[in-house]
Amino acid sequence: MDLLLVEKTLLGLFIAVVGAIFISKLRGKKFKLPPGPIPVPVFGNWLQVGDDLNHRNLTDMAKKFGDMFLLRMGQRNLVVVSSPDLAKDVLHTQGVEFGSRTRNVVFDIFTGKGQDMVFTVYGEHWRKMRRIMTVPFFTNKVVQQYRYGWEDEAAHVVEDVRKNPEAATNGIVLRRRLQLLMYNNMYRIMFDRRFESEEDPLFIKLKALNGERSRLAQSFEYNYGDFIPILRPFLRGYLKICKQVKEKRLQLFKDYFVEERKKLASTTKSMNNEGLKCAIDHILDAQQKGEINEDNVLYIVENINVAAIETTLWSIEWGIAELVNHQEIQNKLRRELDTVLGHGVQVTEPDIQKLPYLQAVVKETLRLRMAIPLLVPHMNLHEAKLGGFDIPAESKILVNAWWLANNPSNWKNPEEFRPERFLEEEAKVEANGNDFRYLPFGVGRRSCPGIILALPILGITIGRLVQNFELLPPPGQSKIDTTEKGGQFSLHILKHSTIVAKPRSL
Ligand code: HEM
C-alpha cells in the first residue's frame, strides 16, 4: 500500500470524524430518527452489525429494535421495514416517495449509473424504460406467443434426463440442465435464439460472465468502500474487475446477439410481420425512433439476464429441493397432475389454472425460499416521514419481505413447507401482492413486471419434472442439503445438490 494513500486516508478519516460529529449533532436536534443501535462516528453501526445483512440477520435485529429500525452504515442510512403496514406505506401509499433505487459503486458500473430500468431512480427515464419494455416482455400476448417455447424447453429437459443413465441411479446435478432451460426460455423471447446444449461455447461464455457479474454485485466484500467513501481508493482493484466484466459482457450481448439480429432483420422482410417480432426488434424500434440510445438497449439486455434468468432458476431449484425432501407433497402433486390431465398427458400453460395444488406448491416455494427476500432496495430521493419517524433523504430502504412471509405472528407454522396453507387458511393470498404479508414479487410501482412470465414458467417446469420422474435424494441420503446462501438481496441454495430422477413409465 503506498504511503501517500495511507496519509490521505488518515486525513480523510479525521475530517470525516469531525464532520460526522458535527452532522450528528445537527441531525439529533432536527430529526426524529427510527430506533436502532447507537452509531459511532465514521463507522456508524457497521462494526457492530458487520457486513452480512441477510434477511435472517435483519430479522434478528427487527426482534430487538422493532418493525422499523435504522442502521448507519458509515455514511449511508439503512432503514429496515418488517411489518405489513409499513411495507404498504413504503410500496403503495408513499410509492412515489420511496420508489427510487439506491446507487452504489458496483451497481453504478454494471448499470452505467442507472441507464437501465431495474436500478434507475423513479422518474422520466424509468417510466420510459418500463413503457418500452412492456410490449416485448410483460403482457399476456408474450405469454401466449412464447408458452410453446417454454413447454418445448421443458420437454427437452425431460428427454435429456431420460436419456442419461446416471440420472436414475447415482443422480445428476439437475440444476445445470435447468439453467440451460432458463437461458433458452429468455433468449427465445429476447432474440428468438436458443442454445443446443450445455456445451455450446457461447452459452458457456455467457453463463460465466453473468455468473461473475452476479458474484461481484451480490458480494458484501465491497461494502467498506460504499459505506465510507474515503476508503474507496482501496477498492480500486475490485472496481477494475467489475469494469472489465461489464465491458466484456455488454460487448458479448452486442456482437453475438444484438448485431446478429440486426443483420437478420436487414436480410429478411419477415421482421415487418408483427407476429414474428422478438423483444429486441421492439427495443431496436424504440432506439430508431430516438427514444433510447444504444447503451440503453444493452442495459435492457443486461437487466433481463439478471432479473429474469437467475431469480426464476433459483425458485425452480428451491421448488425441486423441497419436493425431494417432502416425498408426500411430491406424490400428492403427481396425483393431481395424473388425475386432472390424465397419466402421461404433458402439462401446458393453460392447464395451470386447473391445477390448484401445483399453484400452491409454487406459492409455498416463493414464500419459504423467497429469491429476493429483501426486494430490490428502495430509496427516497427527498427527506420523508414513515411510521411517525423522519427518514433522511437518500436512505436505503429494505423491506424484509421474507420475514413478512415467515413471521409466526402472521402465519401458521411458517417454517414448515406446507403448500396446503394456500388452499386452506391462506386461500385468498396471491403472489401479485394482494396481501402485504406475502410479497415475493414486491407490489406497487417498482414491483416485478416479470411475474406474468415467471409463474407459468415455474408451473410448467416443476409440473413436467414431477409428471415424468420420481425425484429422490442420492443413494444413501435421506434428504438433500437446503442450506441457504444470501447476497446483498438474493437468496439461493448453497449447494447445487445431486438429485436422482427415476423415469416414470408412460
Ligand atoms: C421467480 C422469479 C422472480 C422473482 C421472485 C422476482 C422478484 C422480483 C422482485 C422482488 C423485484 C423488486 C420489487 C421491488 O423492489 O419492490 C423484482 C423486480 C424486477 N423484476 Fe423480477 N422476479 C422474478 C422474475 C422476473 C422475470 C422473469 C423478469 C423479466 C422477464 C423480471 C423482471 C424484473 C424487473 C425488470 C424488475 C425491476 C422493476 C423496477 O425496478 O421497476 N423478474 N423482481
Coordinates of C-alpha atoms and ligand atoms in Angstrom, one line a residue:
M1 CA 0.0 0.0 0.0
D2 CA 1.6 3.4 -0.8
L3 CA 2.3 5.9 1.9
L4 CA 0.6 8.7 0.2
L5 CA -2.6 6.7 0.1
V6 CA -2.4 6.0 3.8
E7 CA -1.7 9.6 4.6
K8 CA -4.6 10.7 2.5
T9 CA -6.9 8.2 4.1
L10 CA -5.9 9.2 7.7
L11 CA -6.5 12.8 6.8
G12 CA -9.8 11.9 5.2
L13 CA -10.8 9.9 8.3
F14 CA -10.0 12.8 10.6
I15 CA -12.1 15.2 8.5
A16 CA -14.9 12.6 8.4
V17 CA -14.9 12.1 12.2
V18 CA -15.2 15.9 12.8
G19 CA -17.8 16.1 10.1
A20 CA -19.8 13.2 11.4
I21 CA -19.9 14.5 14.9
F22 CA -21.0 17.9 13.6
I23 CA -23.7 16.5 11.4
S24 CA -25.0 14.1 14.0
K25 CA -25.3 17.0 16.5
L26 CA -27.3 19.0 13.9
R27 CA -29.4 16.0 12.9
G28 CA -30.0 14.9 16.5
K29 CA -31.8 18.3 17.0
K30 CA -33.7 18.3 13.8
F31 CA -34.7 14.7 13.1
K32 CA -36.7 12.1 14.9
L33 CA -34.9 9.1 13.5
P34 CA -36.1 5.5 13.8
P35 CA -34.7 3.4 16.6
G36 CA -31.5 1.3 16.1
P37 CA -28.2 0.6 17.7
I38 CA -26.2 3.6 18.7
P39 CA -23.7 4.6 16.0
V40 CA -20.1 5.6 16.5
P41 CA -18.5 8.4 14.3
V42 CA -17.4 7.5 10.8
F43 CA -18.3 3.8 11.0
G44 CA -21.8 4.2 12.3
N45 CA -23.1 0.7 13.2
W46 CA -21.0 -1.0 10.7
L47 CA -18.5 -2.5 13.1
Q48 CA -21.4 -3.7 15.4
V49 CA -23.6 -5.3 12.8
G50 CA -21.0 -6.4 10.2
D51 CA -21.3 -6.9 6.5
D52 CA -23.7 -9.8 6.2
L53 CA -27.1 -8.0 6.3
N54 CA -29.0 -11.0 5.1
H55 CA -32.8 -11.5 5.7
R56 CA -32.2 -13.7 8.8
N57 CA -29.8 -11.3 10.5
L58 CA -32.1 -8.4 9.8
T59 CA -35.0 -10.4 11.2
D60 CA -33.0 -10.9 14.5
M61 CA -32.4 -7.1 14.6
A62 CA -36.1 -6.4 14.0
K63 CA -36.9 -8.6 17.0
K64 CA -34.6 -6.4 19.1
F65 CA -35.3 -2.9 17.6
G66 CA -38.8 -3.2 16.2
D67 CA -40.7 -3.2 12.9
M68 CA -38.7 -0.2 11.6
F69 CA -35.1 0.4 12.6
L70 CA -32.2 2.5 11.3
L71 CA -28.6 1.3 10.7
R72 CA -25.9 3.8 10.0
M73 CA -23.5 2.1 7.7
G74 CA -20.7 4.6 7.5
Q75 CA -22.2 7.5 5.7
R76 CA -25.2 5.5 4.5
N77 CA -28.6 5.3 6.2
L78 CA -30.2 2.0 6.0
V79 CA -33.9 1.7 7.1
V80 CA -35.3 -1.8 7.5
V81 CA -39.0 -2.3 7.4
S82 CA -40.6 -5.5 8.8
S83 CA -44.3 -5.2 9.2
P84 CA -47.1 -5.5 6.6
D85 CA -48.4 -2.0 7.4
L86 CA -45.1 -0.3 7.0
A87 CA -44.5 -2.3 3.8
K88 CA -47.8 -0.9 2.5
D89 CA -46.7 2.6 3.3
V90 CA -43.3 2.2 1.5
L91 CA -44.5 0.3 -1.5
H92 CA -48.1 1.6 -2.0
T93 CA -49.2 4.7 -0.1
Q94 CA -45.9 6.5 -0.5
G95 CA -44.8 4.5 -3.5
V96 CA -43.6 7.6 -5.4
E97 CA -41.6 9.0 -2.4
F98 CA -39.9 5.6 -1.8
G99 CA -39.9 4.5 -5.5
S100 CA -36.2 5.2 -6.3
R101 CA -33.2 2.8 -6.1
T102 CA -30.0 3.3 -4.1
R103 CA -26.8 3.7 -6.1
N104 CA -23.6 2.0 -5.0
V105 CA -20.2 1.9 -6.5
V106 CA -20.6 -1.5 -8.0
F107 CA -24.1 -1.2 -9.4
D108 CA -23.1 2.1 -10.9
I109 CA -20.6 0.3 -13.0
F110 CA -22.9 -2.5 -14.1
T111 CA -25.8 -0.2 -14.9
G112 CA -23.9 2.8 -16.3
K113 CA -25.1 4.9 -13.4
G114 CA -28.7 3.9 -13.8
Q115 CA -29.1 3.9 -17.6
D116 CA -31.1 0.6 -17.2
M117 CA -34.5 0.1 -15.7
V118 CA -34.1 -2.0 -12.6
F119 CA -31.6 0.2 -10.8
T120 CA -32.6 3.6 -12.0
V121 CA -34.3 6.3 -9.9
Y122 CA -38.0 6.8 -10.1
G123 CA -38.7 9.4 -12.8
E124 CA -38.9 10.1 -16.5
H125 CA -36.1 7.6 -17.6
W126 CA -37.7 4.8 -15.5
R127 CA -41.2 5.5 -16.9
K128 CA -39.8 5.4 -20.5
M129 CA -37.9 2.2 -20.0
R130 CA -40.9 0.5 -18.3
R131 CA -43.1 1.6 -21.2
I132 CA -40.7 0.4 -23.9
M133 CA -40.1 -3.0 -22.1
T134 CA -43.8 -3.7 -21.5
V135 CA -44.9 -4.8 -25.0
P136 CA -41.9 -7.0 -25.8
F137 CA -41.8 -8.7 -22.3
F138 CA -44.6 -8.1 -19.9
T139 CA -48.0 -8.8 -21.5
N140 CA -50.3 -11.8 -21.8
K141 CA -49.7 -11.7 -25.5
V142 CA -46.0 -12.5 -24.9
V143 CA -47.0 -15.4 -22.6
Q144 CA -49.3 -16.8 -25.4
Q145 CA -46.6 -16.3 -28.0
Y146 CA -43.8 -18.0 -26.0
R147 CA -45.5 -20.6 -23.9
Y148 CA -45.0 -23.2 -26.6
G149 CA -41.3 -22.4 -26.4
W150 CA -41.3 -22.9 -22.6
E151 CA -43.2 -26.2 -23.0
D152 CA -40.7 -27.3 -25.6
E153 CA -37.7 -26.4 -23.4
A154 CA -39.3 -28.4 -20.5
A155 CA -39.8 -31.4 -22.9
H156 CA -36.1 -31.2 -23.9
V157 CA -35.1 -31.4 -20.3
V158 CA -37.3 -34.4 -19.7
E159 CA -35.8 -36.1 -22.8
D160 CA -32.2 -35.3 -21.9
V161 CA -32.7 -36.6 -18.3
R162 CA -34.4 -39.7 -19.5
K163 CA -31.5 -40.4 -21.9
N164 CA -28.9 -40.0 -19.1
P165 CA -28.5 -43.4 -17.3
E166 CA -26.8 -41.6 -14.3
A167 CA -30.0 -39.7 -13.6
A168 CA -31.9 -42.8 -12.5
T169 CA -29.0 -44.4 -10.5
N170 CA -26.5 -42.1 -8.8
G171 CA -28.3 -38.9 -9.7
I172 CA -27.3 -35.7 -11.5
V173 CA -26.9 -32.0 -10.7
L174 CA -30.3 -31.2 -12.3
R175 CA -29.7 -27.5 -11.8
R176 CA -27.1 -27.5 -14.6
R177 CA -29.7 -28.6 -17.1
L178 CA -32.4 -26.3 -15.7
Q179 CA -30.0 -23.4 -16.1
L180 CA -29.9 -24.1 -19.9
L181 CA -33.7 -24.3 -19.9
M182 CA -34.0 -20.8 -18.3
Y183 CA -31.4 -19.2 -20.7
N184 CA -33.4 -20.7 -23.6
N185 CA -36.7 -19.6 -22.2
M186 CA -35.5 -16.0 -22.0
Y187 CA -33.2 -15.9 -25.1
R188 CA -36.1 -17.2 -27.2
I189 CA -38.1 -14.1 -26.1
M190 CA -35.3 -11.7 -26.4
F191 CA -33.6 -12.8 -29.6
D192 CA -35.5 -15.8 -31.0
R193 CA -32.5 -17.9 -30.2
R194 CA -31.7 -21.0 -28.1
F195 CA -28.6 -22.9 -27.1
E196 CA -28.5 -26.5 -28.3
S197 CA -26.6 -28.0 -25.3
E198 CA -24.7 -27.2 -22.1
E199 CA -21.5 -27.5 -24.1
D200 CA -22.4 -24.7 -26.5
P201 CA -19.3 -22.4 -26.3
L202 CA -21.4 -19.2 -26.5
F203 CA -23.6 -20.4 -23.7
I204 CA -20.6 -21.3 -21.6
K205 CA -19.1 -17.8 -22.1
L206 CA -22.4 -16.0 -21.4
K207 CA -23.0 -18.1 -18.3
A208 CA -19.5 -17.4 -17.0
L209 CA -19.8 -13.6 -17.5
N210 CA -23.3 -13.5 -16.0
G211 CA -22.1 -15.6 -13.0
E212 CA -19.2 -13.3 -12.5
R213 CA -21.4 -10.2 -12.7
S214 CA -23.7 -11.7 -10.0
R215 CA -21.0 -12.7 -7.7
L216 CA -19.3 -9.2 -7.9
A217 CA -22.6 -7.4 -7.4
Q218 CA -24.1 -9.6 -4.6
S219 CA -20.9 -9.9 -2.6
F220 CA -20.5 -8.0 0.7
E221 CA -16.8 -7.5 0.0
Y222 CA -17.1 -4.0 -1.4
N223 CA -19.3 -2.6 1.4
Y224 CA -16.5 -0.7 3.1
G225 CA -15.8 1.4 0.1
D226 CA -19.5 2.0 -0.4
F227 CA -20.2 3.0 3.3
I228 CA -17.1 5.1 3.8
P229 CA -16.2 6.9 0.6
I230 CA -12.7 7.9 1.6
L231 CA -11.8 4.2 1.7
R232 CA -12.8 3.9 -1.9
P233 CA -9.2 4.0 -3.2
F234 CA -8.7 0.6 -1.6
L235 CA -11.5 -0.8 -3.8
R236 CA -9.6 0.1 -7.0
G237 CA -8.7 -3.5 -7.8
Y238 CA -12.3 -4.7 -7.2
L239 CA -13.8 -2.0 -9.3
K240 CA -11.4 -2.6 -12.1
I241 CA -12.5 -6.2 -12.3
C242 CA -16.1 -5.0 -12.3
K243 CA -15.4 -2.7 -15.2
Q244 CA -13.7 -5.4 -17.2
V245 CA -16.6 -7.9 -16.6
K246 CA -19.1 -5.2 -17.5
E247 CA -17.4 -4.3 -20.7
K248 CA -16.8 -7.9 -21.9
R249 CA -20.4 -8.7 -21.1
L250 CA -22.0 -5.8 -22.9
Q251 CA -19.7 -6.4 -25.9
L252 CA -20.8 -10.0 -26.0
F253 CA -24.5 -9.0 -25.9
K254 CA -23.8 -6.6 -28.7
D255 CA -21.6 -8.7 -31.0
Y256 CA -23.3 -12.0 -30.7
F257 CA -26.9 -11.1 -30.2
V258 CA -28.0 -7.5 -31.0
E259 CA -25.9 -7.1 -34.1
E260 CA -26.7 -10.6 -35.3
R261 CA -30.4 -9.8 -35.0
K262 CA -29.9 -6.5 -36.9
K263 CA -28.2 -8.4 -39.7
L264 CA -31.0 -10.9 -39.9
A265 CA -33.6 -8.1 -39.9
S266 CA -31.9 -6.4 -42.8
T267 CA -31.8 -9.6 -44.9
T268 CA -35.4 -10.7 -44.4
K269 CA -38.6 -9.0 -44.9
S270 CA -40.3 -11.2 -42.3
M271 CA -39.5 -8.8 -39.5
N272 CA -42.2 -6.4 -40.8
N273 CA -44.6 -9.0 -39.7
E274 CA -45.7 -8.1 -36.2
G275 CA -46.2 -11.8 -35.3
L276 CA -42.6 -12.7 -35.8
K277 CA -41.0 -9.9 -33.9
C278 CA -39.0 -10.8 -30.9
A279 CA -38.3 -8.5 -28.0
I280 CA -35.1 -7.0 -29.3
D281 CA -36.9 -5.9 -32.5
H282 CA -39.3 -3.8 -30.5
I283 CA -36.4 -2.4 -28.4
L284 CA -34.4 -1.5 -31.6
D285 CA -37.5 0.2 -33.0
A286 CA -37.6 2.4 -29.9
Q287 CA -33.9 3.2 -30.5
Q288 CA -34.5 4.0 -34.1
K289 CA -37.3 6.4 -33.1
G290 CA -34.7 8.1 -30.8
E291 CA -36.5 7.2 -27.6
I292 CA -33.5 5.4 -26.2
N293 CA -29.8 5.1 -27.1
E294 CA -27.6 2.1 -27.9
D295 CA -26.4 1.8 -24.3
N296 CA -29.9 1.7 -23.0
V297 CA -30.6 -1.2 -25.4
L298 CA -27.6 -3.2 -24.0
Y299 CA -28.7 -2.3 -20.4
I300 CA -32.1 -3.8 -21.1
V301 CA -30.5 -7.0 -22.2
E302 CA -28.3 -6.8 -19.1
N303 CA -31.3 -6.4 -16.8
I304 CA -33.2 -9.3 -18.3
N305 CA -30.1 -11.6 -17.9
V306 CA -30.0 -10.8 -14.2
A307 CA -33.6 -10.1 -13.2
A308 CA -35.3 -12.9 -15.2
I309 CA -32.9 -15.9 -15.5
E310 CA -31.4 -16.2 -12.1
T311 CA -34.4 -15.5 -10.0
T312 CA -36.6 -17.9 -11.8
L313 CA -33.8 -20.6 -11.8
W314 CA -33.3 -20.2 -8.1
S315 CA -37.0 -20.6 -7.5
I316 CA -37.2 -23.8 -9.7
E317 CA -34.2 -25.2 -7.8
W318 CA -35.8 -24.4 -4.4
G319 CA -39.1 -25.9 -5.5
I320 CA -37.4 -29.2 -6.6
A321 CA -35.3 -29.3 -3.5
E322 CA -38.4 -29.0 -1.3
L323 CA -40.2 -31.7 -3.3
V324 CA -37.3 -34.1 -3.0
N325 CA -37.3 -33.5 0.8
H326 CA -41.1 -33.8 1.1
Q327 CA -42.0 -37.0 -0.8
E328 CA -45.6 -37.0 0.4
I329 CA -46.1 -33.5 -1.2
Q330 CA -44.4 -34.6 -4.4
N331 CA -46.7 -37.7 -4.6
K332 CA -49.8 -35.5 -3.9
L333 CA -48.7 -33.1 -6.7
R334 CA -48.2 -36.1 -9.1
R335 CA -51.6 -37.5 -8.2
E336 CA -53.2 -34.1 -9.1
L337 CA -51.4 -34.0 -12.4
D338 CA -52.3 -37.5 -13.3
T339 CA -55.9 -37.1 -12.2
V340 CA -56.7 -33.7 -13.8
L341 CA -54.7 -34.2 -17.0
G342 CA -54.6 -38.0 -17.4
H343 CA -51.5 -40.2 -17.0
G344 CA -48.7 -39.1 -19.3
V345 CA -50.5 -36.0 -20.7
Q346 CA -47.9 -33.3 -20.5
V347 CA -48.8 -30.1 -18.6
T348 CA -49.1 -26.9 -20.6
E349 CA -49.6 -23.3 -19.6
P350 CA -53.4 -23.1 -19.9
D351 CA -53.6 -26.3 -17.7
I352 CA -52.1 -24.5 -14.7
Q353 CA -55.3 -22.8 -13.7
K354 CA -56.9 -26.3 -13.4
L355 CA -54.1 -27.4 -11.0
P356 CA -54.6 -25.7 -7.7
Y357 CA -52.0 -27.9 -5.8
L358 CA -49.3 -27.1 -8.4
Q359 CA -50.1 -23.4 -7.9
A360 CA -49.9 -23.9 -4.1
V361 CA -46.5 -25.7 -4.4
V362 CA -45.2 -22.7 -6.4
K363 CA -46.5 -20.2 -4.0
E364 CA -45.2 -22.0 -0.9
T365 CA -41.7 -22.2 -2.6
L366 CA -41.8 -18.5 -3.2
R367 CA -42.9 -17.9 0.4
L368 CA -40.4 -20.0 2.3
R369 CA -37.5 -19.6 -0.2
M370 CA -38.0 -16.1 -1.5
A371 CA -35.5 -15.5 -4.2
I372 CA -35.3 -11.7 -3.5
P373 CA -36.0 -11.7 0.2
L374 CA -35.4 -8.0 0.8
L375 CA -36.8 -6.9 -2.5
V376 CA -34.5 -4.7 -4.6
P377 CA -33.5 -1.9 -2.3
H378 CA -35.8 1.2 -2.5
M379 CA -34.7 4.8 -1.8
N380 CA -36.3 8.1 -1.0
L381 CA -34.8 10.9 -3.1
H382 CA -36.0 13.5 -0.5
E383 CA -36.5 13.6 3.2
A384 CA -39.6 11.7 4.1
K385 CA -41.8 10.5 7.0
L386 CA -42.5 6.9 7.8
G387 CA -44.4 5.4 10.8
G388 CA -44.0 8.8 12.6
F389 CA -40.2 8.9 12.1
D390 CA -38.1 11.1 9.8
I391 CA -36.2 9.4 7.1
P392 CA -33.2 11.3 5.8
A393 CA -33.0 11.9 2.0
E394 CA -31.3 9.1 0.0
S395 CA -31.8 6.4 2.7
K396 CA -31.6 2.8 1.5
I397 CA -35.0 1.2 2.4
L398 CA -35.0 -2.6 2.8
V399 CA -38.4 -4.3 3.0
N400 CA -37.8 -7.6 4.7
A401 CA -40.3 -9.4 2.6
W402 CA -39.0 -12.8 3.7
W403 CA -39.8 -12.0 7.4
L404 CA -43.3 -10.7 6.4
A405 CA -44.0 -14.1 4.9
N406 CA -42.3 -16.1 7.6
N407 CA -43.3 -14.3 10.8
P408 CA -45.1 -16.7 13.2
S409 CA -47.3 -13.8 14.4
N410 CA -48.7 -13.7 10.8
W411 CA -48.6 -17.3 9.6
K412 CA -49.3 -20.7 11.0
N413 CA -46.1 -22.7 11.4
P414 CA -44.3 -20.7 8.8
E415 CA -41.1 -22.8 9.0
E416 CA -43.0 -25.8 7.5
F417 CA -43.1 -26.3 3.8
R418 CA -46.9 -26.9 3.5
P419 CA -48.5 -25.9 0.2
E420 CA -51.9 -26.7 1.7
R421 CA -51.9 -23.4 3.5
F422 CA -52.6 -21.7 0.2
L423 CA -55.7 -23.9 -0.3
E424 CA -56.8 -23.6 3.3
E425 CA -56.3 -20.7 5.7
E426 CA -54.4 -18.5 3.1
A427 CA -56.6 -19.4 0.1
K428 CA -57.1 -15.8 -0.8
V429 CA -53.5 -14.9 -0.9
E430 CA -51.9 -14.4 -4.4
A431 CA -48.3 -13.8 -5.4
N432 CA -49.2 -10.4 -7.0
G433 CA -49.2 -8.5 -3.7
N434 CA -52.9 -8.6 -2.8
D435 CA -51.7 -9.2 0.8
F436 CA -48.9 -7.3 2.3
R437 CA -47.7 -10.3 4.3
Y438 CA -46.7 -12.0 1.0
L439 CA -44.7 -10.0 -1.5
P440 CA -42.3 -12.4 -3.4
F441 CA -42.5 -10.0 -6.4
G442 CA -42.9 -6.8 -4.4
V443 CA -46.0 -4.6 -5.1
G444 CA -46.7 -1.2 -6.5
R445 CA -44.7 0.9 -8.9
R446 CA -41.4 -0.9 -8.6
S447 CA -42.9 -4.4 -8.3
C448 CA -41.7 -7.2 -10.6
P449 CA -43.2 -6.9 -14.1
G450 CA -41.8 -10.4 -14.8
I451 CA -44.4 -12.1 -12.6
I452 CA -46.5 -12.7 -15.6
L453 CA -43.8 -14.9 -17.2
A454 CA -42.2 -16.3 -14.0
L455 CA -45.4 -18.0 -12.7
P456 CA -46.2 -20.0 -15.8
I457 CA -42.5 -21.0 -16.3
L458 CA -42.4 -22.3 -12.8
G459 CA -45.6 -24.2 -13.2
I460 CA -44.7 -25.8 -16.5
T461 CA -41.1 -26.7 -15.4
I462 CA -41.9 -28.1 -12.0
G463 CA -45.1 -29.8 -13.3
R464 CA -43.3 -31.6 -16.1
L465 CA -40.5 -32.8 -13.9
V466 CA -42.9 -34.3 -11.3
Q467 CA -45.1 -35.9 -14.1
N468 CA -42.1 -37.6 -15.7
F469 CA -39.8 -38.5 -12.8
E470 CA -39.7 -39.6 -9.3
L471 CA -37.3 -37.1 -7.8
L472 CA -35.2 -38.5 -4.9
P473 CA -32.1 -37.8 -2.9
P474 CA -29.0 -39.6 -4.0
P475 CA -28.4 -43.2 -2.7
G476 CA -27.5 -43.3 1.0
Q477 CA -29.0 -39.8 1.7
S478 CA -32.5 -39.2 3.1
K479 CA -32.6 -35.5 2.4
I480 CA -30.7 -33.1 0.2
D481 CA -28.9 -30.1 1.8
T482 CA -31.0 -26.9 1.7
T483 CA -28.6 -24.6 3.4
E484 CA -29.2 -21.0 2.2
K485 CA -26.8 -18.5 0.7
G486 CA -27.8 -14.9 0.8
G487 CA -26.3 -12.0 -1.1
Q488 CA -26.9 -8.2 -1.0
F489 CA -30.5 -9.0 -1.8
S490 CA -30.6 -12.6 -3.1
L491 CA -31.3 -16.0 -1.6
H492 CA -30.3 -19.2 -3.3
I493 CA -29.4 -22.7 -2.3
L494 CA -25.8 -23.0 -1.2
K495 CA -25.1 -26.4 -2.8
H496 CA -26.4 -27.5 -6.1
S497 CA -27.4 -30.9 -5.0
T498 CA -27.3 -34.2 -6.9
I499 CA -30.8 -35.5 -7.5
V500 CA -32.0 -38.9 -8.6
A501 CA -34.6 -38.7 -11.3
K502 CA -36.3 -42.1 -11.9
P503 CA -38.3 -42.0 -15.1
R504 CA -42.0 -43.0 -14.7
S505 CA -43.4 -45.4 -17.3
L506 CA -45.8 -43.5 -19.6
Ligands
HEM1 C1 -39.4 -16.2 -9.6 C2 -38.9 -15.3 -10.4 C3 -38.9 -13.8 -10.0 C4 -38.9 -13.2 -8.7 C5 -39.1 -13.9 -7.4 C6 -38.8 -11.8 -8.9 C7 -38.8 -10.9 -7.9 C8 -38.6 -9.5 -8.1 C9 -38.6 -8.5 -7.0 C10 -38.8 -8.9 -5.5 C11 -38.4 -7.3 -7.6 C12 -38.2 -6.0 -6.8 C13 -39.5 -5.4 -6.3 C14 -39.3 -4.2 -5.5 O1 -38.2 -3.7 -5.5 O2 -40.3 -3.7 -4.9 C15 -38.3 -7.5 -9.0 C16 -38.0 -6.5 -9.9 C17 -37.9 -6.7 -11.2 N1 -38.1 -7.9 -11.9 FE1 -38.5 -9.7 -11.1 N2 -38.7 -11.5 -10.3 C18 -38.7 -12.7 -10.9 C19 -38.7 -12.9 -12.3 C20 -38.6 -11.9 -13.2 C21 -38.6 -12.1 -14.7 C22 -38.9 -13.4 -15.4 C23 -38.4 -10.9 -15.2 C24 -38.4 -10.4 -16.7 C25 -38.7 -11.1 -17.7 C26 -38.2 -9.9 -14.1 C27 -38.0 -8.6 -14.3 C28 -37.9 -7.6 -13.3 C29 -37.6 -6.2 -13.5 C30 -37.4 -5.5 -14.8 C31 -37.7 -5.6 -12.2 C32 -37.4 -4.2 -11.8 C33 -38.7 -3.4 -11.7 C34 -38.4 -1.9 -11.4 O3 -37.4 -1.6 -10.8 O4 -39.3 -1.1 -11.8 N3 -38.3 -10.6 -13.0 N4 -38.4 -8.9 -9.3

